[in-house]
Coordinates of C-alpha atoms in Angstrom, one line a residue:
R1465 CA -183.2 163.4 27.4
T1466 CA -182.0 166.9 26.5
R1467 CA -181.1 167.8 30.1
R1468 CA -179.1 164.6 30.5
R1469 CA -177.2 165.3 27.3
A1470 CA -176.6 169.0 28.3
R1471 CA -175.1 167.8 31.6
R1472 CA -172.5 165.8 29.8
S1473 CA -169.2 167.7 29.6
M1474 CA -167.3 168.2 26.4
D1475 CA -164.7 165.8 27.6
S1476 CA -167.2 163.0 28.3
R1477 CA -168.8 163.5 24.9
A1478 CA -165.4 163.4 23.2
S1479 CA -164.4 160.2 25.1
L1480 CA -167.8 158.6 24.2
R1481 CA -167.3 159.5 20.5
G1482 CA -163.7 158.1 20.7
A1483 CA -164.9 154.9 22.2
S1484 CA -167.9 154.5 19.8
F1485 CA -166.1 155.5 16.6
G1486 CA -162.6 154.4 17.4
K1487 CA -160.7 151.7 15.6
G1488 CA -163.3 149.1 16.5
F1489 CA -165.9 151.0 14.5
F1490 CA -163.7 151.7 11.4
G1491 CA -161.5 148.6 11.7
D1492 CA -160.5 145.5 13.5
G1493 CA -158.8 147.2 16.4
A1494 CA -155.4 146.7 14.9
G1495 CA -155.7 149.6 12.5
R1496 CA -156.9 147.5 9.6
A1497 CA -160.2 148.6 8.1
T1498 CA -162.6 145.7 7.7
A1499 CA -165.1 147.4 5.3
D1500 CA -164.0 145.1 2.4
G1501 CA -165.4 142.0 4.1
E1502 CA -168.5 143.6 5.5
A1503 CA -172.0 143.4 4.0
P1504 CA -173.0 146.5 2.1
F1505 CA -175.9 147.2 4.5
L1506 CA -173.5 147.2 7.4
R1507 CA -171.1 149.7 5.8
N1508 CA -174.2 151.9 4.9
K1509 CA -175.5 151.7 8.5
K1510 CA -172.1 152.7 9.9
A1511 CA -172.0 155.7 7.7
A1512 CA -175.6 156.6 8.7
V1513 CA -174.8 156.3 12.4
L1514 CA -171.7 158.5 12.0
A1515 CA -173.7 161.1 10.1
A1516 CA -176.5 161.1 12.7
V1517 CA -174.0 161.8 15.5
A1518 CA -172.2 164.4 13.3
L1519 CA -175.5 166.2 12.6
R1520 CA -176.0 166.6 16.4
E1521 CA -172.4 167.4 17.4
F1522 CA -170.7 169.0 14.5
P1523 CA -169.2 171.7 14.5
Q1524 CA -169.9 173.1 18.0
H1525 CA -169.2 169.9 20.0
W1526 CA -167.2 167.9 17.5
P1527 CA -165.1 170.4 15.6
G1528 CA -162.7 167.7 14.4
F1529 CA -165.3 165.6 12.8
V1530 CA -164.1 166.1 9.2
G1531 CA -160.5 165.5 10.2
D1532 CA -161.5 162.4 12.1
V1533 CA -163.3 160.8 9.2
L1534 CA -160.6 161.8 6.7
A1535 CA -157.7 160.5 8.9
E1536 CA -155.2 158.5 7.0
G1537 CA -154.7 155.8 9.7
G1538 CA -157.6 153.7 8.8
G1539 CA -156.9 153.2 5.1
D1540 CA -159.2 153.4 2.1
A1541 CA -161.9 151.3 3.7
A1542 CA -162.2 153.7 6.6
L1543 CA -162.1 156.7 4.3
E1544 CA -164.9 155.2 2.2
L1545 CA -167.0 155.1 5.4
G1546 CA -166.0 158.6 6.3
L1547 CA -166.9 160.0 2.9
G1548 CA -170.2 158.1 3.1
A1549 CA -171.0 159.9 6.3
L1550 CA -169.9 163.3 4.9
A1551 CA -172.2 162.7 1.9
E1552 CA -175.1 161.9 4.2
V1553 CA -174.5 165.0 6.4
A1554 CA -174.3 167.2 3.3
E1555 CA -177.4 165.5 1.8
D1556 CA -179.4 166.1 5.0
C1557 CA -178.5 169.7 4.9
I1558 CA -179.1 170.5 1.3
D1559 CA -181.8 168.1 0.1
A1560 CA -185.4 169.5 0.2
D1561 CA -186.7 166.2 1.4
Y1562 CA -184.6 166.5 4.6
N1563 CA -185.0 170.2 5.3
G1564 CA -187.6 169.5 8.0
R1565 CA -185.2 167.3 9.9
L1566 CA -182.8 170.1 11.1
P1567 CA -183.7 173.6 12.1
A1568 CA -182.5 176.2 9.7
K1569 CA -179.9 177.7 12.1
R1570 CA -178.4 174.2 12.8
R1571 CA -178.3 173.4 9.0
A1572 CA -176.6 176.8 8.3
D1573 CA -174.0 176.0 11.0
V1574 CA -173.2 172.6 9.6
L1575 CA -173.0 173.9 6.0
K1576 CA -170.7 176.7 7.0
A1577 CA -168.3 174.3 8.8
L1578 CA -168.4 171.9 5.9
N1579 CA -167.7 174.7 3.5
A1580 CA -164.7 175.7 5.6
S1581 CA -163.3 172.1 5.4
A1582 CA -164.2 171.6 1.8
P1583 CA -160.5 171.7 0.6
S1584 CA -159.6 168.7 2.7
V1585 CA -162.7 166.9 1.7
V1586 CA -162.1 167.5 -2.0
A1587 CA -158.5 166.4 -1.7
A1588 CA -159.6 163.2 0.1
V1589 CA -162.3 162.5 -2.6
F1590 CA -159.8 163.0 -5.4
G1591 CA -157.1 160.9 -3.7
L1592 CA -159.5 158.0 -3.0
A1593 CA -161.0 158.2 -6.5
D1594 CA -157.5 158.1 -8.0
R1595 CA -156.5 155.0 -5.9
A1596 CA -159.9 153.3 -6.5
A1597 CA -159.7 153.8 -10.3
R1598 CA -156.2 152.1 -10.3
G1599 CA -157.4 149.3 -8.1
P1600 CA -159.6 146.9 -10.1
G1601 CA -162.3 144.8 -8.5
P1602 CA -165.4 145.4 -6.4
A1603 CA -163.7 147.3 -3.6
G1604 CA -162.2 149.8 -6.1
E1605 CA -165.5 150.3 -7.8
R1606 CA -167.3 150.7 -4.5
R1607 CA -164.8 153.3 -3.3
L1608 CA -165.0 155.2 -6.6
V1609 CA -168.8 155.4 -6.2
A1610 CA -168.4 156.6 -2.6
A1611 CA -166.0 159.3 -3.6
L1612 CA -168.2 160.5 -6.5
R1613 CA -171.3 160.4 -4.3
C1614 CA -169.6 162.6 -1.7
L1615 CA -168.3 165.0 -4.4
R1616 CA -171.9 165.2 -5.9
H1617 CA -173.3 166.4 -2.6
F1618 CA -170.5 168.9 -2.1
A1619 CA -170.3 170.2 -5.6
T1620 CA -173.7 171.8 -5.6
W1621 CA -173.1 174.2 -2.8
V1622 CA -169.4 174.6 -2.0
S1623 CA -167.9 178.0 -2.8
W1624 CA -165.3 176.9 -5.4
D1625 CA -164.1 180.5 -5.9
G1626 CA -163.2 181.3 -2.4
P1627 CA -159.6 181.7 -1.3
H1628 CA -159.8 178.6 0.8
M1629 CA -160.2 176.5 -2.3
A1630 CA -157.1 177.9 -4.1
A1631 CA -154.9 174.9 -3.1
A1632 CA -157.6 172.4 -4.2
R1633 CA -157.9 174.2 -7.5
A1634 CA -154.1 174.3 -8.0
A1635 CA -153.9 170.6 -7.2
G1636 CA -156.5 169.8 -9.8
D1637 CA -154.9 171.8 -12.6
P1638 CA -152.7 169.8 -15.0

């Protein structure tokens, strides 16, 4: 299994990811996200599958993972799935219950890359939380919970004082 995977080129892995996690995964193929009409277990499983692939591929073989899941094209429903996946990736790397799942070096690589992309994640979390708080109903509540869950997993280990967070800090100041 490892040899077969190692033989795949970067381009073939990228095209496989694109086919697997394209608009059909996040939406209906026409750019409209369908998470509002999906059963909760299906949304959770999509986030878990995306996180599992990211734990194997990010950042070495899928450097654009964070940008892909935070892309604006899919709308808030796709962003909800992306934040769910990011929360699972962060949880798998920082939670003591999951520490045996990834080797320490791999976990450090993922956390370093997540820390580097923390400003865009925090901006997406705050943007989705703001829109969700203004949008009443079950979808708004669910998106607010997804945003706060992602923030909870990032808040414990992200370097908030680093220069890369200056823009995020400035955006959050009144």
